[in-house]
Each structure stands twice: as C-alpha cells, then as structure tokens.
Coordinates of C-alpha atoms and ligand atoms in Angstrom, one line a residue:
M275 CA 26.8 17.9 -17.6
S276 CA 23.1 18.4 -16.9
D277 CA 20.7 17.7 -19.6
S278 CA 17.3 19.2 -20.5
R279 CA 14.6 17.2 -22.2
Q280 CA 10.9 17.5 -22.9
S281 CA 8.0 15.2 -23.6
E282 CA 4.2 15.6 -23.9
V283 CA 3.7 13.5 -20.7
A284 CA 6.1 12.7 -17.8
V285 CA 5.1 9.8 -15.7
L286 CA 6.7 9.8 -12.2
G287 CA 7.5 6.4 -11.0
A288 CA 8.1 3.0 -12.6
G289 CA 6.2 0.8 -10.2
V290 CA 3.0 -1.2 -10.9
S291 CA 1.1 2.0 -11.9
G292 CA 3.9 3.6 -13.9
I293 CA 4.5 0.5 -15.9
Y294 CA 0.9 0.2 -17.0
Q295 CA 0.6 4.0 -17.5
I296 CA 3.5 4.1 -20.0
K297 CA 2.1 1.1 -21.8
R298 CA -1.2 2.9 -22.4
L299 CA 0.5 6.1 -23.5
V300 CA 3.0 4.4 -25.8
D301 CA 0.1 2.4 -27.4
L302 CA -1.6 5.7 -28.2
G303 CA 1.5 7.1 -29.8
I304 CA 1.8 9.8 -27.1
D305 CA 5.3 11.1 -26.5
A306 CA 5.9 10.1 -22.9
V307 CA 8.7 9.2 -20.6
V308 CA 8.8 7.6 -17.1
L309 CA 11.2 9.3 -14.6
E310 CA 12.1 6.9 -11.8
A311 CA 14.1 7.8 -8.8
E312 CA 15.5 4.3 -8.2
N313 CA 18.0 2.5 -10.4
D314 CA 15.5 0.1 -11.8
L315 CA 11.8 -0.5 -12.3
G316 CA 9.4 -2.3 -9.9
G317 CA 8.6 0.3 -7.2
T318 CA 7.5 -1.5 -4.1
W319 CA 8.7 -4.8 -5.4
H320 CA 12.1 -3.4 -6.4
R321 CA 12.6 -1.8 -2.9
N322 CA 11.1 -4.2 -0.3
R323 CA 13.6 -7.1 -0.3
Y324 CA 13.1 -8.1 3.3
P325 CA 12.6 -11.8 4.1
G326 CA 8.9 -12.8 4.0
C327 CA 7.9 -10.0 1.7
R328 CA 5.0 -11.2 -0.5
F329 CA 1.5 -10.5 -1.7
D330 CA -1.4 -10.5 0.6
S331 CA -3.6 -10.5 -2.5
E332 CA -4.1 -13.8 -4.4
S333 CA -1.3 -13.6 -7.1
Y334 CA -3.8 -14.1 -10.0
T335 CA -5.9 -11.2 -8.8
Y336 CA -2.8 -9.0 -8.5
G337 CA -1.4 -9.4 -12.0
Y338 CA -2.3 -7.0 -14.7
S339 CA -5.5 -7.8 -16.6
F340 CA -4.9 -5.8 -19.7
S341 CA -3.2 -8.4 -21.9
K342 CA -4.7 -11.9 -22.6
E343 CA -1.3 -13.0 -24.0
L344 CA 0.4 -12.0 -20.8
L345 CA -2.3 -13.8 -18.7
D346 CA -1.8 -16.9 -20.8
E347 CA 2.0 -16.8 -20.6
W348 CA 2.6 -16.1 -16.9
H349 CA 2.6 -18.9 -14.3
W350 CA 2.1 -17.7 -10.8
K351 CA 4.0 -20.3 -8.7
E352 CA 2.3 -19.5 -5.4
R353 CA -1.1 -18.4 -4.3
F354 CA 0.6 -15.4 -2.6
S355 CA 3.7 -14.8 -4.6
S356 CA 7.0 -13.6 -3.0
Q357 CA 8.9 -10.4 -3.7
P358 CA 11.6 -11.9 -6.0
E359 CA 9.0 -13.5 -8.2
N360 CA 6.9 -10.3 -8.2
L361 CA 9.8 -8.3 -9.4
R362 CA 10.6 -10.9 -12.1
Y363 CA 7.0 -10.5 -13.2
L364 CA 7.2 -6.7 -13.5
N365 CA 10.4 -7.0 -15.5
Y366 CA 8.8 -9.6 -17.7
V367 CA 5.9 -7.3 -18.4
A368 CA 8.3 -4.3 -19.2
D369 CA 10.4 -6.5 -21.5
K370 CA 7.5 -8.1 -23.2
F371 CA 6.0 -4.8 -24.2
D372 CA 9.4 -3.1 -24.7
L373 CA 8.7 -0.4 -22.1
R374 CA 12.2 -0.1 -20.6
R375 CA 13.3 2.3 -23.4
H376 CA 10.7 4.8 -22.3
M377 CA 12.0 4.8 -18.7
R378 CA 14.8 6.8 -17.3
F379 CA 16.3 5.6 -14.0
N380 CA 18.1 7.5 -11.2
K381 CA 15.9 10.4 -12.0
R382 CA 14.5 11.7 -8.7
V383 CA 12.2 14.7 -9.3
E384 CA 12.9 17.2 -6.6
R385 CA 10.8 20.1 -7.8
M386 CA 7.9 20.7 -10.2
A387 CA 6.8 24.2 -11.2
W388 CA 3.7 25.0 -13.3
D389 CA 4.3 27.5 -16.1
E390 CA 1.0 29.3 -16.8
S391 CA 2.2 31.0 -20.0
E392 CA 3.3 27.8 -21.6
H393 CA 0.8 25.4 -20.0
R394 CA 3.7 23.2 -19.0
W395 CA 5.4 21.7 -16.0
H396 CA 9.1 22.3 -15.4
L397 CA 10.7 19.5 -13.5
S398 CA 14.0 19.7 -11.7
L399 CA 15.8 16.5 -11.0
A400 CA 18.2 15.6 -8.1
D401 CA 21.0 15.0 -10.6
G402 CA 20.8 18.5 -12.0
D403 CA 18.8 17.5 -15.2
T404 CA 15.6 19.3 -16.1
H405 CA 12.5 18.0 -17.9
T406 CA 9.6 19.9 -19.3
A407 CA 6.2 18.2 -19.9
R408 CA 2.7 19.4 -20.9
F409 CA 1.2 16.8 -18.5
V410 CA 2.5 15.0 -15.4
V411 CA 1.1 11.8 -14.2
T412 CA 2.1 10.9 -10.7
S413 CA 2.4 7.2 -10.0
L414 CA 4.5 7.6 -6.9
G415 CA 3.0 4.7 -4.9
P416 CA 1.1 4.9 -1.6
L417 CA 3.8 3.3 0.4
S418 CA 7.1 4.7 -1.0
A419 CA 8.1 7.1 1.7
A420 CA 9.6 5.0 4.5
T421 CA 9.8 6.5 8.0
L422 CA 12.2 5.8 10.8
P423 CA 11.7 6.5 14.5
A424 CA 13.8 9.2 16.2
Y425 CA 15.4 7.4 19.1
P426 CA 18.6 8.8 20.6
G427 CA 21.7 6.9 19.7
M428 CA 20.4 5.4 16.4
D429 CA 23.6 6.3 14.6
E430 CA 25.7 4.9 17.4
F431 CA 24.7 1.3 16.9
E432 CA 27.7 -0.5 15.4
G433 CA 26.0 -3.4 13.7
P434 CA 23.9 -3.2 10.5
S435 CA 20.5 -1.6 10.9
F436 CA 18.0 -0.6 8.2
H437 CA 14.4 0.0 7.5
T438 CA 12.7 -3.0 5.8
F439 CA 12.1 -0.8 2.7
F440 CA 15.9 -0.5 2.4
W441 CA 16.8 -4.1 3.1
P442 CA 20.0 -4.6 1.2
N443 CA 20.2 -6.2 -2.2
E444 CA 23.1 -8.4 -1.2
P445 CA 22.3 -11.3 1.1
V446 CA 22.1 -10.5 4.8
E447 CA 23.6 -13.2 7.1
L448 CA 21.0 -14.0 9.7
A449 CA 22.3 -17.4 11.0
G450 CA 23.8 -17.1 14.5
K451 CA 22.7 -13.4 14.8
R452 CA 20.9 -11.7 17.6
V453 CA 18.3 -9.7 15.7
G454 CA 15.9 -7.0 16.9
V455 CA 12.8 -6.1 15.0
I456 CA 11.0 -2.8 15.8
G457 CA 7.4 -2.6 14.6
T458 CA 4.6 -5.2 14.3
G459 CA 2.6 -3.9 11.3
A460 CA 2.1 -6.0 8.2
T461 CA 5.8 -5.8 7.4
G462 CA 7.1 -6.7 10.8
I463 CA 4.7 -9.6 11.0
Q464 CA 6.0 -11.0 7.7
V465 CA 9.6 -10.6 8.7
I466 CA 9.2 -12.1 12.2
G467 CA 7.3 -15.2 10.9
E468 CA 10.0 -15.7 8.3
I469 CA 13.2 -15.3 10.3
A470 CA 12.3 -16.6 13.7
D471 CA 13.8 -20.0 13.0
K472 CA 16.8 -18.6 11.1
V473 CA 18.4 -16.4 13.7
S474 CA 20.0 -17.3 17.1
E475 CA 17.9 -14.8 19.0
L476 CA 15.0 -12.6 18.0
K477 CA 13.7 -9.7 20.1
V478 CA 10.5 -8.2 18.9
F479 CA 10.0 -4.6 20.1
Q480 CA 6.2 -4.1 20.0
R481 CA 4.5 -0.8 20.8
R482 CA 1.0 -1.9 19.9
P483 CA -0.1 -5.3 18.7
N484 CA -2.1 -5.8 15.5
W485 CA -4.8 -8.2 14.6
S486 CA -3.5 -10.8 12.2
T487 CA -4.8 -13.9 10.5
P488 CA -3.3 -16.7 8.5
L489 CA -2.3 -16.1 4.9
N490 CA -2.6 -19.9 4.1
N491 CA -0.2 -19.7 1.2
S492 CA 0.3 -22.8 -1.1
P493 CA 2.0 -23.6 -4.4
I494 CA 0.1 -23.3 -7.7
S495 CA 0.7 -26.4 -9.9
E496 CA 0.6 -26.3 -13.7
S497 CA -2.9 -27.8 -13.8
E498 CA -4.2 -25.3 -11.2
M499 CA -2.7 -22.5 -13.2
D500 CA -4.4 -23.8 -16.3
A501 CA -7.7 -23.7 -14.4
I502 CA -7.0 -20.2 -13.3
R503 CA -6.3 -19.1 -16.8
D504 CA -9.6 -20.5 -18.0
R505 CA -11.3 -18.5 -15.2
Y506 CA -9.5 -15.1 -15.7
D507 CA -12.5 -13.3 -17.1
E508 CA -14.6 -14.4 -14.2
I509 CA -11.8 -13.6 -11.7
F510 CA -11.5 -10.0 -12.9
A511 CA -15.3 -9.6 -13.1
N512 CA -15.5 -10.8 -9.5
C513 CA -12.8 -8.4 -8.4
A514 CA -14.6 -5.5 -10.2
A515 CA -17.8 -6.4 -8.4
S516 CA -16.3 -6.4 -5.0
P517 CA -15.7 -3.2 -2.9
Q518 CA -12.2 -4.2 -2.0
G519 CA -11.1 -5.6 -5.4
F520 CA -10.8 -9.2 -4.4
E521 CA -12.8 -12.3 -5.2
H522 CA -14.1 -12.3 -1.6
V523 CA -17.5 -10.8 -1.3
P524 CA -18.8 -9.2 1.9
R525 CA -22.2 -10.1 3.3
W526 CA -24.8 -8.4 5.5
G527 CA -26.8 -10.3 8.0
F528 CA -24.7 -10.6 11.1
W529 CA -27.7 -10.4 13.4
D530 CA -29.7 -12.8 11.3
M531 CA -27.5 -15.7 12.4
T532 CA -27.0 -17.2 15.9
A533 CA -23.7 -16.8 17.6
A534 CA -22.9 -20.4 16.9
E535 CA -23.6 -20.0 13.2
R536 CA -21.4 -17.0 13.1
R537 CA -18.5 -19.0 14.7
E538 CA -19.0 -21.8 12.2
L539 CA -18.6 -19.3 9.4
W540 CA -15.5 -17.7 11.0
D541 CA -14.0 -21.2 11.5
E542 CA -14.4 -21.7 7.8
L543 CA -13.0 -18.2 6.9
Y544 CA -10.0 -18.6 9.2
T545 CA -8.8 -21.6 7.2
R546 CA -9.4 -20.0 3.9
S547 CA -6.6 -17.9 2.4
G548 CA -5.8 -14.3 2.1
F549 CA -8.3 -11.6 3.1
A550 CA -11.3 -14.0 3.1
I551 CA -11.8 -13.4 6.8
L552 CA -11.9 -9.6 6.2
A553 CA -13.3 -9.1 2.8
G554 CA -15.7 -12.1 2.9
N555 CA -17.0 -11.4 6.4
F556 CA -20.1 -9.6 7.6
A557 CA -20.0 -5.9 6.6
E558 CA -21.5 -5.1 10.0
I559 CA -18.1 -5.7 11.7
F560 CA -16.9 -2.4 10.0
V561 CA -19.8 -0.3 11.2
D562 CA -21.4 -1.9 14.3
E563 CA -19.4 -1.9 17.5
A564 CA -21.2 -4.9 19.0
A565 CA -20.6 -7.0 15.9
N566 CA -16.9 -5.9 15.8
R567 CA -16.4 -6.7 19.4
E568 CA -17.8 -10.3 18.9
M569 CA -15.5 -10.8 15.9
S570 CA -12.5 -9.4 17.8
E571 CA -13.2 -11.8 20.6
Y572 CA -13.2 -14.7 18.2
I573 CA -9.8 -13.8 16.7
A574 CA -8.4 -13.2 20.3
D575 CA -9.4 -16.8 21.1
R576 CA -7.6 -18.0 18.1
I577 CA -4.4 -16.1 19.2
R578 CA -4.8 -17.6 22.7
Q579 CA -5.0 -21.1 21.2
R580 CA -1.8 -20.6 19.2
V581 CA 0.5 -18.9 21.7
H582 CA 1.5 -21.2 24.5
D583 CA 2.4 -18.6 27.2
P584 CA -0.9 -17.0 28.2
A585 CA 0.8 -13.7 29.3
V586 CA 2.5 -13.4 25.9
A587 CA -0.8 -14.2 24.1
E588 CA -2.5 -11.4 25.9
K589 CA 0.2 -9.0 24.9
L590 CA -0.4 -10.0 21.2
I591 CA -4.1 -9.2 21.4
P592 CA -5.0 -5.6 20.5
T593 CA -7.1 -3.8 23.0
D594 CA -7.1 -0.3 21.5
H595 CA -8.9 -1.2 18.2
G596 CA -11.2 -3.9 16.9
F597 CA -10.5 -6.5 14.3
G598 CA -10.3 -5.2 10.7
L599 CA -10.1 -1.5 11.8
Q600 CA -6.5 -1.1 10.7
R601 CA -4.9 -2.7 7.7
L602 CA -5.0 -6.4 8.5
P603 CA -1.6 -8.0 8.3
L604 CA -1.7 -11.6 7.1
E605 CA 0.8 -14.0 8.7
T606 CA 2.6 -17.3 8.3
D607 CA 3.8 -18.9 11.5
Y608 CA 3.7 -15.5 13.2
F609 CA 2.1 -16.5 16.5
E610 CA 4.0 -19.8 16.6
A611 CA 7.2 -17.8 16.5
Y612 CA 6.5 -16.7 20.1
N613 CA 6.5 -20.4 21.2
R614 CA 10.2 -20.7 20.2
P615 CA 12.8 -20.4 23.0
N616 CA 14.9 -18.0 20.9
V617 CA 12.1 -15.4 20.4
E618 CA 11.1 -12.8 23.0
L619 CA 8.4 -10.2 22.9
V620 CA 9.4 -6.9 24.4
D621 CA 6.3 -4.8 25.3
L622 CA 7.2 -1.2 24.7
S623 CA 3.9 -0.1 26.2
Q624 CA 5.4 -1.3 29.5
T625 CA 9.1 -0.7 29.0
P626 CA 9.6 1.9 26.2
I627 CA 12.8 2.2 24.2
E628 CA 15.0 4.9 25.8
R629 CA 17.9 4.8 23.4
L630 CA 20.0 2.8 21.0
T631 CA 23.6 2.1 22.1
A632 CA 26.7 0.8 20.2
T633 CA 25.6 -2.8 21.0
G634 CA 21.9 -2.8 21.1
I635 CA 18.7 -1.3 22.5
Q636 CA 18.2 0.1 26.0
T637 CA 14.6 0.0 27.2
A638 CA 13.2 1.4 30.5
D639 CA 14.1 -1.8 32.3
R640 CA 17.1 -3.4 30.5
H641 CA 19.6 -3.5 27.7
Y642 CA 19.2 -5.9 24.8
D643 CA 22.4 -7.0 23.1
L644 CA 21.9 -7.2 19.3
D645 CA 23.9 -7.8 16.2
L646 CA 21.3 -6.5 13.7
I647 CA 18.4 -4.1 14.0
V648 CA 15.4 -4.1 11.6
Y649 CA 13.1 -1.1 11.5
A650 CA 9.7 -2.3 10.4
T651 CA 8.3 1.1 11.3
G652 CA 6.2 1.9 8.2
F653 CA 5.6 4.7 5.9
D654 CA 4.4 8.3 5.5
A655 CA 1.6 6.7 3.6
I656 CA -0.4 8.0 0.6
T657 CA 0.6 11.7 0.8
G658 CA 4.3 11.2 1.9
A659 CA 5.6 10.7 -1.6
F660 CA 4.0 14.0 -2.8
D661 CA 5.4 15.9 0.3
R662 CA 8.9 14.8 -0.8
V663 CA 8.6 16.7 -4.1
D664 CA 8.3 20.5 -4.0
I665 CA 5.3 20.9 -6.2
R666 CA 4.4 24.4 -7.2
G667 CA 1.1 25.0 -9.0
V668 CA -0.7 28.2 -10.2
D669 CA 1.0 31.3 -8.8
G670 CA 3.6 29.2 -7.1
T671 CA 1.2 27.6 -4.7
S672 CA 2.7 24.7 -2.8
L673 CA 0.9 21.4 -2.9
G674 CA 2.5 20.5 0.4
E675 CA 1.0 23.6 2.0
K676 CA -2.4 23.0 0.4
W677 CA -2.4 19.5 1.9
R678 CA -0.8 20.3 5.2
D679 CA -3.8 19.2 7.2
G680 CA -4.8 16.5 4.8
P681 CA -5.2 16.1 1.0
S682 CA -8.0 17.7 -1.0
T683 CA -8.6 16.2 -4.4
Y684 CA -11.1 15.7 -7.2
C685 CA -11.8 12.0 -7.0
G686 CA -8.2 11.4 -6.0
L687 CA -7.3 12.2 -9.6
L688 CA -6.5 15.9 -9.8
S689 CA -6.2 18.8 -7.4
H690 CA -7.4 22.4 -7.9
G691 CA -4.5 24.8 -8.4
F692 CA -2.3 22.1 -10.0
P693 CA -3.4 21.9 -13.6
N694 CA -2.3 19.1 -15.9
M695 CA -1.1 17.0 -12.9
A696 CA -3.1 13.7 -12.8
M697 CA -2.6 11.2 -10.1
V698 CA -2.8 7.5 -10.3
A699 CA -3.1 5.9 -6.9
G700 CA -3.5 9.4 -5.5
P701 CA -4.9 10.4 -2.1
Q702 CA -8.6 10.0 -1.7
S703 CA -8.8 7.4 -4.4
V704 CA -9.4 3.7 -3.6
S705 CA -5.9 2.5 -4.5
G706 CA -4.6 2.7 -0.9
S707 CA -7.6 0.7 0.5
T708 CA -8.2 -2.0 -2.1
N709 CA -6.3 -4.7 -4.1
F710 CA -3.9 -2.2 -5.6
P711 CA -3.5 -3.3 -9.3
R712 CA -7.3 -3.6 -9.7
A713 CA -7.7 0.0 -8.6
I714 CA -4.7 1.4 -10.5
E715 CA -5.7 -0.2 -13.8
G716 CA -8.9 1.8 -13.5
G717 CA -7.0 4.9 -12.5
V718 CA -4.6 4.6 -15.4
D719 CA -7.4 4.0 -17.9
W720 CA -9.3 7.1 -16.6
V721 CA -6.2 9.3 -16.8
T722 CA -5.4 8.0 -20.3
G723 CA -9.0 8.7 -21.3
L724 CA -8.8 12.2 -20.1
L725 CA -5.5 12.8 -22.0
E726 CA -7.1 11.4 -25.1
Y727 CA -10.1 13.7 -24.6
L728 CA -7.9 16.7 -24.2
R729 CA -6.0 15.8 -27.3
E730 CA -9.1 15.2 -29.4
H731 CA -10.5 18.6 -28.4
G732 CA -7.3 20.5 -28.7
Y733 CA -7.0 21.5 -25.1
S734 CA -3.7 22.1 -23.4
R735 CA -4.9 22.8 -19.9
V736 CA -7.1 20.9 -17.4
E737 CA -7.8 21.8 -13.8
A738 CA -10.2 20.6 -11.1
Q739 CA -12.9 23.2 -10.1
P740 CA -12.8 24.0 -6.3
E741 CA -16.5 23.3 -5.8
A742 CA -16.3 19.8 -7.5
E743 CA -13.2 19.1 -5.4
Q744 CA -15.0 20.0 -2.2
E745 CA -17.9 17.8 -3.1
W746 CA -15.5 14.9 -3.3
V747 CA -13.8 15.7 -0.1
D748 CA -17.2 15.8 1.6
E749 CA -17.9 12.4 0.1
V750 CA -14.6 11.0 1.4
M751 CA -15.3 12.4 4.9
R752 CA -18.8 11.0 4.9
F753 CA -17.6 7.4 4.3
H754 CA -14.7 7.9 6.7
E755 CA -17.1 8.9 9.5
R756 CA -19.4 6.0 8.8
L757 CA -16.8 3.4 9.5
L758 CA -15.3 2.3 12.8
F759 CA -12.0 2.7 11.1
R760 CA -12.2 6.4 11.9
R761 CA -11.1 5.8 15.5
S762 CA -8.1 3.6 14.8
K763 CA -4.5 4.6 14.5
G764 CA -3.2 3.2 11.2
W765 CA -1.8 4.4 7.9
F766 CA -5.1 4.2 6.1
T767 CA -6.3 7.1 8.1
G768 CA -2.9 9.0 8.0
Y769 CA -1.6 8.1 11.4
N770 CA 2.2 7.9 11.8
S771 CA 3.8 8.8 15.1
N772 CA 7.1 9.6 13.3
V773 CA 5.8 12.3 11.0
A774 CA 4.8 15.8 12.2
G775 CA 1.1 16.5 11.6
H776 CA 0.3 12.7 11.4
E777 CA 0.4 11.9 15.1
E778 CA -2.6 10.6 17.0
G779 CA -5.5 12.9 16.9
N780 CA -4.7 14.5 13.5
V781 CA -7.5 13.2 11.3
R782 CA -6.5 13.2 7.7
Y783 CA -9.0 12.0 5.1
Q784 CA -6.4 10.2 3.0
A785 CA -8.4 7.4 1.4
Y786 CA -11.8 6.8 0.0
F787 CA -13.7 4.1 1.9
G788 CA -16.8 4.1 -0.2
G789 CA -15.5 1.0 -2.0
A790 CA -14.0 0.4 -5.4
T791 CA -17.4 -0.4 -7.1
R792 CA -18.9 2.9 -6.1
Y793 CA -15.7 4.8 -6.9
T794 CA -15.5 3.2 -10.4
A795 CA -19.1 4.0 -11.2
K796 CA -18.6 7.6 -10.1
V797 CA -15.4 8.3 -12.2
T798 CA -16.8 6.4 -15.2
E799 CA -19.9 8.5 -15.2
L800 CA -17.8 11.7 -15.0
A801 CA -15.8 10.7 -18.0
A802 CA -19.0 9.7 -19.9
N803 CA -20.5 13.1 -19.2
G804 CA -17.6 15.1 -20.5
Y805 CA -15.8 15.6 -17.2
P806 CA -18.1 17.9 -15.2
G807 CA -16.1 19.6 -12.5
L808 CA -13.0 20.1 -14.7
T809 CA -12.1 23.3 -16.5
M810 CA -10.4 22.8 -19.8
A811 CA -8.7 25.4 -22.0
Ligands
NA7_1172 P1 2.8 -0.1 9.6 O1 1.6 -0.9 9.4 O2 2.6 1.4 9.7 O3 3.4 -0.5 10.9 C1 4.5 0.1 11.5 C2 4.9 -0.5 12.8 O4 6.0 0.1 13.4 C3 3.7 -0.4 13.9 O5 3.7 -1.6 14.6 C4 4.2 0.8 14.7 O6 3.7 0.8 16.0 C5 5.7 0.6 14.7 N1 6.4 1.8 15.0 C6 6.4 2.9 14.3 N2 7.2 3.8 14.9 C7 7.6 3.3 16.0 C8 8.5 3.7 17.1 N3 9.0 4.9 17.1 N4 8.8 2.8 18.1 C9 8.2 1.6 18.1 N5 7.5 1.1 17.1 C10 7.1 1.9 16.1 O7 3.9 -0.3 8.5 P2 4.2 -1.7 7.7 O8 5.4 -1.4 7.0 O9 4.1 -2.8 8.7 O10 3.0 -1.8 6.8 C11 2.7 -0.9 5.8 C12 2.0 -1.5 4.6 O11 3.0 -2.0 3.7 C13 1.1 -2.6 4.9 O12 -0.1 -2.2 5.4 C14 1.1 -3.3 3.6 O13 0.1 -2.7 2.8 C15 2.4 -3.1 3.0 P3 2.3 1.7 16.4 O14 1.2 0.8 15.8 O15 2.5 3.0 15.7 O16 2.3 1.8 17.8

C-alpha cells in the first residue's frame, strides 16, 4: 500500500547536511521531515565502508560547531577519524537531539514536480509513496552518485567486485586474496595504503597518478582532547577566517623567499598533518605556473625518496597536472606499499584494460588473475545526485536539461525556474571545495534564515531571478578561470570519463573557488539586505 504524506519542508538526505538541517527546522517548530534513500542516516559515512576510509580534515574541525554541549561531550579518538567512528558520531548527534523520529529511511525520491497553483512540490518516491511539501531542501551530498567504468566483461568476473561506495557492510575477507584496485584518486589511495599488507597480492590499475602527501594521523589522548575543547571557539574562528575552512592559513610571498627558504618551509609542511601543505602553502602555487612547477618538483622528489624502484616512482609522479590542481589525496603508507613484493603497479596509460574476464583483468599485454576487484573509480560529483532525480520546475522545465552543460545557480542556493527548492551543498557553492561541515553549517543557517524570513512575511513562494543568477555564474567563472585548476581533470571541475558530458574538454563550472570567506560574506550580505535577486510572493 503506498502512502501519501505532507509537510511544510521536505529535506532530501540524512547525511551531515540533512542532520543539521532537520535540527534547525525542528528547533524552530517547523513541520519538516527528512527523506533518505538509504536504510539509515549518515550519508557518506554510512555508505563508504572501505578499509582506510577516514577524514582528511582534522576531526575537531569536521564536527558540528552548533552545540557547546555536544562539543564538550564528544571525544575524537584520532586526529583524522575513521569511517566507523564518524558514523558513530553522526548517530550520537541524531540520538542526542532526538532527530531520528523526523527521518524516513528507504525513501528514494525519484521525481519532484512543482505545482504553481498550490505553491508546492509533489514528490514521487521509488517505493510508490508520495509526499507533498511547500519547500524542499536538498542535502544530497556532493559525492553520492558513484560511477563505474564500462569495460566489457564486467559482469562476467566470478569473484566479488564492487565500487568503494558500496563496500559491503559485512566483513570482506582479504587475507590470502589476490586483489585488484582500479583507480588512484583519494579513495584508491586510502584503500591501497590500508590493504597492501593484508592481501596476498595487490594489483593497482592506474590510469593517471595523483599527487599525494602524508596524512600524518595520530591518536588524540584525553588531555589533548581537553585542550582542544578549551580551544573550540578559536578553532572555529580560525576555520571561518580561512578560504578552505581549515585552521591552515595560506600565505603570499613565494618570490620573496629564496628557493632554499621555500624548501625549508615545505620540509616543515610535509611533516605536518592533513592539508597543511596545501592550505598552508603559498597561494601563488594555485595561480602562478612557475611557482606551481617548483612545488611539484619538490613533491616529486619526495616520491622518488620513498619509492625504491625508480621506474615505479616515475610512474607515480603526475606529469599532466601540477601539485594541488586536483583534489589532493592524503595518504598513509601509500608510496611504501609499492616497495612491497606483493604489490604491483599496472600502468594503464601504457597497457589499457581491454576487458574483464571470469577470473580477472585482461590488459593490452597480459591477464591478471584476481579473486576480488575494487572499483575506486569516483563519482558523478556535485551535480550527479541532482541528475538522478527527475526535477520538474515551473511549466515542467527539467533541472537536468537546464544543467545539461553545467549548473547555473544563485550562490549555489537556488536556481531560477525551481521555486521553493533550496540547496545545501549545492553546485557553485563552496561545500565541494572546502572543509565540508564548515561550509554546510553556513549553508543550512542561510537556508533556515530564508525560510524564517518567508514565514515572517507570509510568503509561500521564492525564486531566484535570472539576472541575479547570471551574475553569480559569472563570478563562479571568473574565479575558475583565475586558477590553474581550470586545466586539470578532476571532479572539482566536473571531469568524469565515465559520465556523458563530463569527459575531458567539457568545462563545467561546478564549484565556487573564490573561497569560503568571500562566499560567506556575500551570502550574509544578501540575507541582511532582504535577499536582493530573489522574488517572493
Ligand atoms: P576520483 O578522485 O574521481 O578518482 C577516481 C579514480 O578512478 C581516478 O584515478 C580515475 O582515473 C580512475 N578511473 C575512473 N574511471 C576509470 C576507468 N574507466 N579506468 C581506469 N581508471 C578509472 O574519486 P575518489 O573516489 O578517489 O575520490 C572522490 C572524493 O571522495 C575525494 O576527492 C574525497 O573528497 C572523497 P583518471 O584520473 O580519471 O584517469
């Protein structure tokens, strides 16, 4: 029996953003429900259960900042906390604030249609249920649409094979197994570092290497955690003042130092933890080719020092993009894995995969016998989750059609033609390109503020004006074009060889690279000025 419900607000997704969004709405007494496609909450941290999955953000900068009580209670056990602990944290938050009762699981929204006469969205769910809501807040996650390659024979392989996003809940036996990992992005690099010493053979199928630097994880003791708690105000203030939402602060002045002085700084940053070497580095490396080249050479030397076989080391050094110009994976024992006798790097740029077989992978030069295949092949990032819902706005216009060549939004928060649909972590916001929770707390607060404003003024409809939206798209393009990023092939800039329209050469302005500080100032000002660029009725 299908059922039909309604609420003032429907929040799509019970991940990091959806959990905080429902908390804000419930606190305001707004009738709201979260519809979650999965069978439980947690989003990214519910799904990604692969070995090695953990934060690249310092744990204490990743947690929610909204509740002092929560900050006082929670003890992060590691500087970069692992997936099981992160999922425990999100469950703890949901239970502490009694949010679960506002969430409905196994509720995948397949279609959303705007009803102009009622000023409401009608949602159709995969299980046949329907839901009607005045407002929809999407908190779908920037990396929730996993993508597989399309090699012939993929369904012929007789052993287990899965995308990292769908790593099974039940334990996967790795001991004694011959494992193939396809993909060397942030995920592949985490998996490979973690399992290299646990499997009998590991074949890494690499199409393009990525730059990667040490995570430098460590436990957090009780006394360290006490010191962190004392510093929380300062920590969140530091994150708010940094363009990428971390405590690391970028600097200018690359050319004011000698090459030796720069190396000394990089030696120090390389041993620090997390994104220090990226977000605490010279800003010139993102805009100045000569600066970027020198930095890339420094990291290349580090790889050469760590990988014993010089030929393998060279294969692990990117030559098609500079350091920091794609999402930087952070690693633990990744390069050392290639010094192990049971690990082999298969260079797909030389010997591409031809097909999968019942027993393994056939490349251009040989067959690799495997027991298990892991696809660490990434996501249809940022817009992919939207494309998977048939969203129909004013006059039945399709959002997928509107965004076919790339998204177009008002500050990543609304899109013209789709009234009453607010996006948290939407395309062209900063949530894809910064420390995620820092960005989405701001996004949720902004959306909540808008809903309050509408309620106070008795409005039942809000829509972005096309001119205001175009202004934002122009701003997004301006920052995109300024950065060396623009030439790299990575998910930040919408590249994915497995998704039509996202292949190399299709530039999609998916994320705002003007920095979180500039972004926050801009959207805060809009709210303070009564939301210019939005039409309310
Ligand atoms: P990424 O960073 O998009 O990496 C995907 C990897 O998979 C990358 O090395 C790709 O090589 C490789 N890939 C993709 N398709 C193929 C095919 N068909 N054949 C061989 N190799 C392929 O995704 P991740 O999951 O690692 O990281 C996503 C984010 O999750 C990460 O940034 C964190 O924020 C969390 P390519 O470079 O395209 O040649």
